[in-house]
Every structure is written in C-alpha cells, then in structure tokens.
Coordinates of C-alpha atoms in Angstrom, one line a residue:
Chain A
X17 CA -13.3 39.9 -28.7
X18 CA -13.2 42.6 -25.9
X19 CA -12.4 42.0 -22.4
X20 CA -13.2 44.0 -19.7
X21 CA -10.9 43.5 -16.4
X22 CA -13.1 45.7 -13.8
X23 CA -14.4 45.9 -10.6
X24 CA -18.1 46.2 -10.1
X25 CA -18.0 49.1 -7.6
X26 CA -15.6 51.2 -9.7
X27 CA -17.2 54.5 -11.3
X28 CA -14.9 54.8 -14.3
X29 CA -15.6 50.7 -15.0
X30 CA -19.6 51.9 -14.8
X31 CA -18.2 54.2 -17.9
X32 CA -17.6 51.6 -20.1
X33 CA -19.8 49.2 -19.4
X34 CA -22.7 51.8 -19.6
X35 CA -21.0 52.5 -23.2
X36 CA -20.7 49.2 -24.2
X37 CA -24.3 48.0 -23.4
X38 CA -25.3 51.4 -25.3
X39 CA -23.6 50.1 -28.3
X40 CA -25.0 46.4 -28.3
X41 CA -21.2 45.2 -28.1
X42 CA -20.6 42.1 -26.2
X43 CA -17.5 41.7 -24.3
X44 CA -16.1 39.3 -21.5
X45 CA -15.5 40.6 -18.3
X46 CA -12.9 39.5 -15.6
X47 CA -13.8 40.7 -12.1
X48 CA -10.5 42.4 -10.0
X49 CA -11.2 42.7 -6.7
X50 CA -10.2 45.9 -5.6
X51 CA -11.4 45.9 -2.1
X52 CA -10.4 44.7 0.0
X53 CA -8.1 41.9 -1.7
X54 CA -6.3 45.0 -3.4
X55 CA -5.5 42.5 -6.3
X56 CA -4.9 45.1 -8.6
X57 CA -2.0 45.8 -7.0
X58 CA -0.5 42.3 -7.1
X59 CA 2.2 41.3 -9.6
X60 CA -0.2 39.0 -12.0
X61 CA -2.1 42.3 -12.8
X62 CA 0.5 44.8 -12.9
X63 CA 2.2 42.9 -15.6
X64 CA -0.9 43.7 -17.6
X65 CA -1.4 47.3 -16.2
X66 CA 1.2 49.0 -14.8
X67 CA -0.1 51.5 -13.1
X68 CA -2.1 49.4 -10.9
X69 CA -5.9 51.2 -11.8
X70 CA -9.1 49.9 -13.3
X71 CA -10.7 49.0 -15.6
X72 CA -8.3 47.6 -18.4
X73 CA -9.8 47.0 -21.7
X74 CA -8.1 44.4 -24.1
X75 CA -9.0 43.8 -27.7
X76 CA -6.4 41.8 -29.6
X77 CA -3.0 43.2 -28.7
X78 CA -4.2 46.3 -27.5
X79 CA -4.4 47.1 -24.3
X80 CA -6.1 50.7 -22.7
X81 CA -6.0 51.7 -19.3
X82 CA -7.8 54.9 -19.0
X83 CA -11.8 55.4 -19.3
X84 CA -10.8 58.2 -22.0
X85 CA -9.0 56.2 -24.1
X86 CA -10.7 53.3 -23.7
X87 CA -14.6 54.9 -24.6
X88 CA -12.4 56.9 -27.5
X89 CA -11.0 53.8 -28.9
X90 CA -14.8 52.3 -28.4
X91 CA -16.3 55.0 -30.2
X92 CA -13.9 55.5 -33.0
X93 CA -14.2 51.4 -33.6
X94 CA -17.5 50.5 -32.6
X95 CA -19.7 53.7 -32.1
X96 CA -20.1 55.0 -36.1
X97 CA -20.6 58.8 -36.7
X98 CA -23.2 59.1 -33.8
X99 CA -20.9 58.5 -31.4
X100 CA -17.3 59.4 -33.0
X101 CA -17.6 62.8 -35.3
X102 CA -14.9 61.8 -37.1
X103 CA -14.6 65.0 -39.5
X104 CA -15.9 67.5 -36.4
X105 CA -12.5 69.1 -35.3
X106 CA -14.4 71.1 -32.8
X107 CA -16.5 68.3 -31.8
X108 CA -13.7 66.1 -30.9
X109 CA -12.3 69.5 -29.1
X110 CA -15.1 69.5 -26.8
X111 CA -15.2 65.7 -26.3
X112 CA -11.7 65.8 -25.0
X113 CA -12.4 68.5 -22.8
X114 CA -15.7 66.6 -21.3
X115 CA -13.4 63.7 -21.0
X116 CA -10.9 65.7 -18.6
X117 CA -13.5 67.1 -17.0
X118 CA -14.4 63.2 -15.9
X119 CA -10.9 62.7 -15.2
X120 CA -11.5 66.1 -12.5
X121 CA -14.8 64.9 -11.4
X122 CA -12.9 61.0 -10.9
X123 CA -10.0 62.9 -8.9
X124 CA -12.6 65.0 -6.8
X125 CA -15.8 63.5 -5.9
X126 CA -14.8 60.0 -7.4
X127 CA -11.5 60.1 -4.7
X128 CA -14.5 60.9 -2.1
X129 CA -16.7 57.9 -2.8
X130 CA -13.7 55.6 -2.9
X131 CA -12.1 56.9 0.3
X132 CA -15.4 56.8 2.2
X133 CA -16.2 53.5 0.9
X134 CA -13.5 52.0 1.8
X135 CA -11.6 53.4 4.1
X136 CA -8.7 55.3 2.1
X137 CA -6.8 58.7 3.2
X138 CA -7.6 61.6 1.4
X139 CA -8.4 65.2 2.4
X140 CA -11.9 64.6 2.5
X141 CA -12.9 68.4 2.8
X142 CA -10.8 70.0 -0.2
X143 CA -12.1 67.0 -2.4
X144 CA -15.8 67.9 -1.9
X145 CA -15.1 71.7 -2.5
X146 CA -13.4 70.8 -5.8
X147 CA -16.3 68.4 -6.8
X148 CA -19.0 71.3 -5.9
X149 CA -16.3 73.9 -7.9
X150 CA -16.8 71.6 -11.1
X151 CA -20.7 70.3 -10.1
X152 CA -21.5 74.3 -10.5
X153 CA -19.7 75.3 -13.7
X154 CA -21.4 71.9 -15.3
X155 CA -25.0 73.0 -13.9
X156 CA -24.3 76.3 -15.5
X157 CA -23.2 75.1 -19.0
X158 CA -26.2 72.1 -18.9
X159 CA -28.7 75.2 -17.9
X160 CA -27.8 77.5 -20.6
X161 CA -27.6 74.0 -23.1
X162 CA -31.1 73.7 -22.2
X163 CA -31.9 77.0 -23.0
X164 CA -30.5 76.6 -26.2
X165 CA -32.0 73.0 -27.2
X166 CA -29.3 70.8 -26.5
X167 CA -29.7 67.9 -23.8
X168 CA -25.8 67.1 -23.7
X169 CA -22.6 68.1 -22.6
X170 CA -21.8 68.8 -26.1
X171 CA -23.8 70.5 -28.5
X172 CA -25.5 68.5 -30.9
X173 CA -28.9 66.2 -30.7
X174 CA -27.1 63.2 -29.6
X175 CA -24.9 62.4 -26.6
X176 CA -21.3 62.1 -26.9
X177 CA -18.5 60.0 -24.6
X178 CA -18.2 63.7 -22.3
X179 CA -21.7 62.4 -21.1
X180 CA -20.9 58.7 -20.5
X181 CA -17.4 59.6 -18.7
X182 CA -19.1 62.4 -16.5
X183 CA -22.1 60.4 -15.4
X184 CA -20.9 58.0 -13.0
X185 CA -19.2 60.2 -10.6
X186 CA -21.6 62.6 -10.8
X187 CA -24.6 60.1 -10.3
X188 CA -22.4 58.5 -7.5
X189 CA -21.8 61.5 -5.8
X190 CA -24.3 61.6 -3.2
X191 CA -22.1 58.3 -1.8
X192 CA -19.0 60.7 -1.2
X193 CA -22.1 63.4 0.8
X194 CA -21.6 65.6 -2.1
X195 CA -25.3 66.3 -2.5
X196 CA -26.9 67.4 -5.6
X197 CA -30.0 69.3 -4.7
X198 CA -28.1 72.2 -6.0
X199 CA -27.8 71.5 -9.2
X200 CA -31.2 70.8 -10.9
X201 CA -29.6 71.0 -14.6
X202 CA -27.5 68.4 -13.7
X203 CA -30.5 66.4 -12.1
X204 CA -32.3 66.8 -15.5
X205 CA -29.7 65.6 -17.4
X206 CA -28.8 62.5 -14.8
X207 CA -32.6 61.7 -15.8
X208 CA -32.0 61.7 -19.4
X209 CA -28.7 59.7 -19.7
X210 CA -31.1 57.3 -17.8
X211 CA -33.5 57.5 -20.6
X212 CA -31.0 56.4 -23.4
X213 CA -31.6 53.0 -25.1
X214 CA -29.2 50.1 -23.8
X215 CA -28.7 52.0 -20.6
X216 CA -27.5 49.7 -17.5
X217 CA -26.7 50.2 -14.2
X218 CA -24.6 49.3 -11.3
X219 CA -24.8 49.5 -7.3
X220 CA -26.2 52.7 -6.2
X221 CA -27.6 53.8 -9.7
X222 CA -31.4 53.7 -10.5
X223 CA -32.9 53.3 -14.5
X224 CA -35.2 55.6 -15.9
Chain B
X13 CA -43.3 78.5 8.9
X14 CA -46.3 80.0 8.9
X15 CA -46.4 83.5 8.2
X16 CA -43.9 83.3 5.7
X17 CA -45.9 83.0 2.7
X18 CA -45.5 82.0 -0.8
X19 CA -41.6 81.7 -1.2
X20 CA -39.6 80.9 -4.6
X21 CA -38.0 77.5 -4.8
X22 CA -37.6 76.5 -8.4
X23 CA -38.6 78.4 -11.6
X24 CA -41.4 77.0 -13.8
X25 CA -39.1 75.5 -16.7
X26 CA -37.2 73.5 -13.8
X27 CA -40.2 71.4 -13.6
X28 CA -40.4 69.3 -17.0
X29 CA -42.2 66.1 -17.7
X30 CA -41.6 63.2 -16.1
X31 CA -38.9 64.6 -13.7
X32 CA -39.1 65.5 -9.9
X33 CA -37.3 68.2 -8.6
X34 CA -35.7 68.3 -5.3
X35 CA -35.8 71.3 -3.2
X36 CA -35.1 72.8 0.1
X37 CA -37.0 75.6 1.7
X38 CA -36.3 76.5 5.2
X39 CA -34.7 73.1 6.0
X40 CA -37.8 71.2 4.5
X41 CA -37.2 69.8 1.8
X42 CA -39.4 69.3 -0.9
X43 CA -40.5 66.9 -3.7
X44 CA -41.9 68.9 -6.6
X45 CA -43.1 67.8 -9.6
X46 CA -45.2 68.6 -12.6
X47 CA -48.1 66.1 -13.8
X48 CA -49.0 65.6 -17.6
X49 CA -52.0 67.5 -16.7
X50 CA -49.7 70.4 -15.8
X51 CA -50.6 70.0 -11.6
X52 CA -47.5 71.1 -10.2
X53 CA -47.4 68.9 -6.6
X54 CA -45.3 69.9 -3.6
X55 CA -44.6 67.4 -1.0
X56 CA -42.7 66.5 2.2
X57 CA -39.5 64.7 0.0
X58 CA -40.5 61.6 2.0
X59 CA -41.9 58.7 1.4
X60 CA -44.9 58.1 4.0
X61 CA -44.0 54.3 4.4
X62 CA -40.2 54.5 4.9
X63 CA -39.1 57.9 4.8
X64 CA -37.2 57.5 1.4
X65 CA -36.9 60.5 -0.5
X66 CA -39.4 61.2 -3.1
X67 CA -36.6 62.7 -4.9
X68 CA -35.4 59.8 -5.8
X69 CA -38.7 58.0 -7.1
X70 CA -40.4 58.3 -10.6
X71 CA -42.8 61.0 -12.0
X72 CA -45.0 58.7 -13.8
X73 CA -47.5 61.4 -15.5
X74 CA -50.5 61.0 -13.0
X75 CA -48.8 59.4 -10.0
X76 CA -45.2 59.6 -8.4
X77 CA -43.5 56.0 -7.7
X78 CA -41.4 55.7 -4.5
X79 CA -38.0 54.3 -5.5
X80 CA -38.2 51.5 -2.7
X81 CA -41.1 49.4 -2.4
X82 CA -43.1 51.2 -5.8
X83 CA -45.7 52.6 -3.4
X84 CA -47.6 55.4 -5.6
X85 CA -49.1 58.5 -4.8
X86 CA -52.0 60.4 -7.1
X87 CA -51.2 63.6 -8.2
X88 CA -52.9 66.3 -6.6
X89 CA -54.8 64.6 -3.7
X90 CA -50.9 62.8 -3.1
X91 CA -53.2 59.7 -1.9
X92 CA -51.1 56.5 -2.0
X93 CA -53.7 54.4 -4.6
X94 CA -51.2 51.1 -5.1
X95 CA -49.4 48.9 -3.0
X96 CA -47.1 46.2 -5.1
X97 CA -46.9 44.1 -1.9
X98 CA -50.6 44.3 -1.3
X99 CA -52.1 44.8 -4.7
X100 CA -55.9 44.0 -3.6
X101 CA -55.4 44.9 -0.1
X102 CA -57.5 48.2 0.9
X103 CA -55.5 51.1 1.6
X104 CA -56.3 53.2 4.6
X105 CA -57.7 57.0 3.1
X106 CA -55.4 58.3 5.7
X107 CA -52.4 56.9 4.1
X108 CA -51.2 60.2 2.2
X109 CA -48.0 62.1 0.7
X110 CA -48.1 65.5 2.6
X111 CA -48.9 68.6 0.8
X112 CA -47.7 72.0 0.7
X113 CA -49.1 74.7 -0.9
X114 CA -47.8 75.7 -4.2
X115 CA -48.2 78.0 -6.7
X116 CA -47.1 79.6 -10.1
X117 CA -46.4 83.3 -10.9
X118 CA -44.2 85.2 -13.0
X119 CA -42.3 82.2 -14.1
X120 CA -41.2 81.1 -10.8
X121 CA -43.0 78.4 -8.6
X122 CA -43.5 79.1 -5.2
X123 CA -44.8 77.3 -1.9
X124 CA -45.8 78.1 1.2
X125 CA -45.1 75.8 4.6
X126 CA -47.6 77.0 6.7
X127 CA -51.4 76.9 6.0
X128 CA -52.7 80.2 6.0
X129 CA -54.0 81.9 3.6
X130 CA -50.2 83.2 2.0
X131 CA -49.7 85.9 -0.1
X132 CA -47.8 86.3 -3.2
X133 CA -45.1 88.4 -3.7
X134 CA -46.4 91.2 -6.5
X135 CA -44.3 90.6 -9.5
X136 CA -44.3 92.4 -13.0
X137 CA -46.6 90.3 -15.8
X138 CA -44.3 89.6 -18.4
X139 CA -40.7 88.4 -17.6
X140 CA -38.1 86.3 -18.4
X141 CA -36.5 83.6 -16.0
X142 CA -32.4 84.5 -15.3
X143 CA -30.6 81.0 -14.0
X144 CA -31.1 80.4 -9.7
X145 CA -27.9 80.7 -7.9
X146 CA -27.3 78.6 -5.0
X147 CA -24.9 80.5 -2.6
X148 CA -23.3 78.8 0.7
X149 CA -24.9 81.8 2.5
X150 CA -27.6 82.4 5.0
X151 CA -30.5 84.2 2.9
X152 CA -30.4 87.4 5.9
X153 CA -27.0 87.6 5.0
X154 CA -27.4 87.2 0.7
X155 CA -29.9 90.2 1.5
X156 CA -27.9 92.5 3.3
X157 CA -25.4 92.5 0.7
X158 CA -27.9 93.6 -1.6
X159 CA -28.9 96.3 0.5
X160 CA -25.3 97.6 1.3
X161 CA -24.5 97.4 -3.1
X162 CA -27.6 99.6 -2.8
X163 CA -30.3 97.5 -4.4
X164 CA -34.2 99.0 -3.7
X165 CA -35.7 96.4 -1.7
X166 CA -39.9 95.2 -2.2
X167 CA -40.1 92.9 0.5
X168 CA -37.0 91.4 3.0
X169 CA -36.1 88.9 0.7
X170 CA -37.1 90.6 -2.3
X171 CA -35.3 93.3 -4.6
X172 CA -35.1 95.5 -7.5
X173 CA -32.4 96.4 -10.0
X174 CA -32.0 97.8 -13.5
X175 CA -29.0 96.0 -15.7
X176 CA -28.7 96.4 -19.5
X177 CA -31.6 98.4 -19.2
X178 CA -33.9 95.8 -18.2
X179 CA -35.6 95.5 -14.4
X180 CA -34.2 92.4 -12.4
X181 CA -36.1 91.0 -9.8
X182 CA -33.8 89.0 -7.0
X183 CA -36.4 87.2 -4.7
X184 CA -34.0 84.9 -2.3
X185 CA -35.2 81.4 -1.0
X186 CA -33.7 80.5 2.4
X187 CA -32.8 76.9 1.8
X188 CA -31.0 75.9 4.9
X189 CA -30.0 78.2 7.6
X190 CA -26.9 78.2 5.8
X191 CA -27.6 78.1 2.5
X192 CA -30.4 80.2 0.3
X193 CA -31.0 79.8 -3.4
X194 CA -31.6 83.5 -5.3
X195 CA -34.2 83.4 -8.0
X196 CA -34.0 85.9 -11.0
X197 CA -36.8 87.3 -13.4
X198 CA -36.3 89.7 -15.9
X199 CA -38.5 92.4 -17.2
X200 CA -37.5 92.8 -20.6
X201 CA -38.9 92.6 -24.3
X202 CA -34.9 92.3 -25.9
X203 CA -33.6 89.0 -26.7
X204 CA -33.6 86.8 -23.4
X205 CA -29.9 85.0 -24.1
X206 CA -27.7 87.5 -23.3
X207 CA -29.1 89.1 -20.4
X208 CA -29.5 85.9 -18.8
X209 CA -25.6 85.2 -19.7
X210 CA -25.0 88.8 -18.6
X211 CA -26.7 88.5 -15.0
X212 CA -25.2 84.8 -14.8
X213 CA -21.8 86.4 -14.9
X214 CA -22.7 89.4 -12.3
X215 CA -24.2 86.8 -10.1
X216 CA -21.5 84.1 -10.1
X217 CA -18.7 87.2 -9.0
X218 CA -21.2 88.5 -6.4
X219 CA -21.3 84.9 -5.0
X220 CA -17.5 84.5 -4.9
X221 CA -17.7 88.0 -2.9
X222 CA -20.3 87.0 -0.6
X223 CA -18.8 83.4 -0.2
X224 CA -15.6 84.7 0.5
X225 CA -16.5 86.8 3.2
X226 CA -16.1 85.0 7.2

C-alpha cells in the first residue's frame, strides 16, 4: 500500500497526487501541516524525512522524498510503457531534464507562491524574473511542439512525468503574480493536461 | 482607442477549439475565443456579473462559461442566455458580454477598440505565421529599434524585412504601456520550420538587446 504524507496546499504534493489519480492507484494519505503548525519540521517527521520537505511517499520499506523520484519510481512501478519508456534512452533523457526543469520552476515561481502565501523571506523580485526566464523558453519549445504535432513536453503522443512535475507550479503561478498571459503555448497546454483522464485538482486549480 | 484601428493580438492557430485566449491590447485586456462554427469572439476579459476574467471560464463550442457562478454567454451576439441560479428566471436583453471588433487577415487576428469603421493593415496573401514575442518594452520603443537596425517601415507599428530570402512582416501590438507583443508573418513558398526557428532565434537576441537597454 502507498502512503502519501502531504500537505494539501503544496504544488509538488499536487504532482503526485495528480499522477496517482491518472494511474487509478489508490494510496492513503496523511495530512502534515505545513502552515502554520510547521510540523514538518518537528522531530516525529524528520525521523521519517530528514530534510524536513513534502510530500514523502512510502511503499513498503521505501521511502522517497523528492517529486522526481517519487513520480519516477510511480511510473517505473505502476505506470507500464505509456508512462515509463523503459527501452527509450533518449526518452528517459528528456524526462529527466523536464523533471529538473520542475525542480527550477519549484525553486522560482513555486518559492513565490509559498513566500506570498505564507509569509516566508525570499527575494521576491529575482524569483519572478527566473520563473518568467524558464515560463519563456517552455512557451517556445511547447510552440514549436505544436508546430510539429506533439501536445507534450516530450515528444511523443502521450504525456510523460516532465508534464505532471511542470504543471503545478506553472498552473499556480498566477498566486506568486507571475502572470501567464504571455505565454499562450503554455495556456494551451495547461488546458490539455486538464483534459487528461483521472485528472484532479487542488485549491486554486480548475478541471477541464 | 479609437482611431487606432485593426491591431494584431494573437495569430489565427493561437485560437483552437475549445480554448480561450487571453490577451492584452492597449491595457484592455481581451477574451478571445474561437466557436465550433469558426466565429472568433473578442470580449472585455470580464465577466458582466462579477468581473471575473473570462479567461479563466470555458469555451464550450457555441457559448463561453464564466468560471464563477456558470453564467453563459452566446457566441457572436455575447448575450448571457443561462443563469444556473435562476434557470427559468428571464434574463434582461441588456445583460451582455462586451464586444470588440475582430477580425482575421493574413494569419493573424486582429481587433479594433474603438468603433469606427477601422482599417486593416495591407498584408501580402499568402504567408506563414513566425512565433509572437512578448518583449518587456513599450511598443514606440520595440519600433524605434527597428527603425534605427534600419528596417523599411508600412505603417508606425508596422515593418518590412527580407531574411533567408523570404519577406518578414513585424506588425507590433502595444499590450501595456510597458509591454507590446511583436507578431511575425512570413512571405515564403520554402519549408515553413526553419525559418520560423531561424527568426525565433533573431528575435529572442533582439529582445535580450532591447530588454537590456535602461
């Protein structure tokens, strides 16, 4: 059985819950509070992570505590060929990059969300102007995607974990004021990640 | 606005089914969308009841949903024709999405703010669509970069350049007074692909110029 130890404001926890409900997996959740009790922070949770972030995914003795390992391990176990191309070497190339991209998108206009939300320090200004650097090179390479027939981060007529990793911060990022008028690829593509079967959301994200 | 005329603020493939484009011309912004029936609509990106952007709502073939309280609004007349919270109550004629005018040419779609009779820009027949660039730049300024890297200008936001061969039309859509978008088309009868990547690349370093500068 999987558990899920999240909190339901978190962006990267919207990652893997959004993949788990696209692959029909059930899993038992157990809610952190991260603000404002901060109880990821306390002792009874650091003994299970740590490093003290969210989500933390546990199946049998293994425990994950990053959104790229945990939707890897997900896909590789639980996904099939459609979501982990097991044989693709440049496939799995490209999904690891999508899935740093995330981790850029989580440090830039995720740190944003999270600050403005509740109350953290951060350099508010440098954030945003790395979130828009990394919104424009996206919209580019989704534009030219289109142009070529494929709907995804990664080529191929199916979505990939780069898309479920990207989408929440990106969706999200109009909570931080990084708006997204300017980037209508990027809009399309919100819209069809909203489209897939299973889809779910969380506070602040609309379905299809 | 009026007096401006048509202006670009999206090309024609930006506008597929089901989806609603957000756009910003001249500080208004804009909800446009396409209907199954191919009507492109242009509206104020606000929802007549709370002021919610119609951005945010769903293109649902003949009508567009308002996110909030799923008040709809026809296609082309952008009459509000359902209610959930009053599904047999009447609904007052005057109870409207407002309408801009909007039209399609060369690829590009274009409206117009005011309402007199605007003009189109002249544009060549057959082109091909190069990816918009949004620059953190007022459009005046966007343009007389242009004309200092010597660019042959049609109209003030409008110019003319030969690369690969193949004529590029720039027509620039102030967005914000900071902000303007510039549209591409491309006359050319060679494969579209790499001229489009070609002109991407030229653009994005004339933006990081432009950008750059105080």
């Amino acid at each position: 059985m999987i558990t899920l130890h999240d909190y339901d404001l978190s962006a990267e926890g919207y990652a893997v819950r959004l993949f788990l409900a696209l692959l029909g997996q059930d899993y038992s959740l157990v809610p952190v509070e991260y603000y404002p009790a901060r109880e990821h922070e306390g002792e009874a949770f650091r003994a299970l992570n740590p490093l003290a972030s969210l989500p933390v995914l546990v199946e049998g003795d293994l425990v994950l505590t990053e959104v790229a390992g945990i939707l890897t391990y997900l896909a590789a176990r639980h996904g099939g060929a459609d979501w982990y191309p097991a044989g693709d070497a440049a496939q799995l190339g490209r999904i690891g990059d999508g899935l740093a991209l995330a981790a850029r998108l989580a440090a830039s206009a995720g740190a944003v969300r999270l600050a403005d939300g509740m109350m953290l320090p951060l350099d508010g200004a440098a954030a945003r102007a790395e979130a828009k650097r990394l919104l424009r090179v996206i919209d580019e390479h989704l534009w030219f995607g289109e142009a070529a027939g494929n709907d995804w981060l990664c080529p191929g007529p199916r979505p990939s974990i780069a898309d479920i990793a990207c989408f929440p911060h990106i969706v999200l990022a109009e909570e931080g004021d990084i708006p997204l008028i300017d980037y209508p690829a990027i809009r399309r593509w919100l819209d069809r990640v909203r489209r897939l079967p299973g889809f779910v959301v969380m506070p602040g994200v609309f379905g299809a | 606005m009026s007096g401006a005329g048509y202006q670009p603020v999206a090309s024609s493939r930006d506008l597929v089914a089901r989806h609603v484009f957000q756009a910003c011309l001249s500080g208004q912004e804009i909800a446009l969308w396409r209907a199954d029936d191919g009507t492109v609509n242009a509206w104020e990106n606000r929802c007549p009841h709370r002021g919610v952007r119609l951005s945010l709502g769903v293109n649902l073939g003949d009508r567009l949903m308002c996110r909030y309280h799923g008040w709809r609004y026809e296609s082309g007349s952008g009459a509000c024709s359902h209610i959930p919270a009053h599904p047999e109550g009447p609904i007052p004629a005057t109870l409207c999405a407002r309408r801009f005018l909007v039209a399609e040419a060369g690829g590009l779609v274009f409206v117009a703010l005011g309402d007199d009779a605007a003009t189109m820009p002249a544009l060549p027949e057959d082109t091909i669509p190069l990816r918009a660039l949004p620059v953190s730049r007022p459009a005046e300024a966007v343009a007389a970069a242009l004309v200092e890297a010597g660019l042959a200008a049609a109209a003030p936001l409008h110019f003319i350049e030969t690369q690969d061969g193949a004529s590029i039309h720039l027509l620039i859509q102030p967005a914000t007074d900071r902000t303007c978008v510039v549209h591409g088309l491309a006359e050319t009868t060679a494969g579209a692909l790499p001229l489009q990547r070609h002109m991407a690349r030229l653009m994005e370093s004339r933006r990081r110029a432009w950008e750059a500068r105080p």
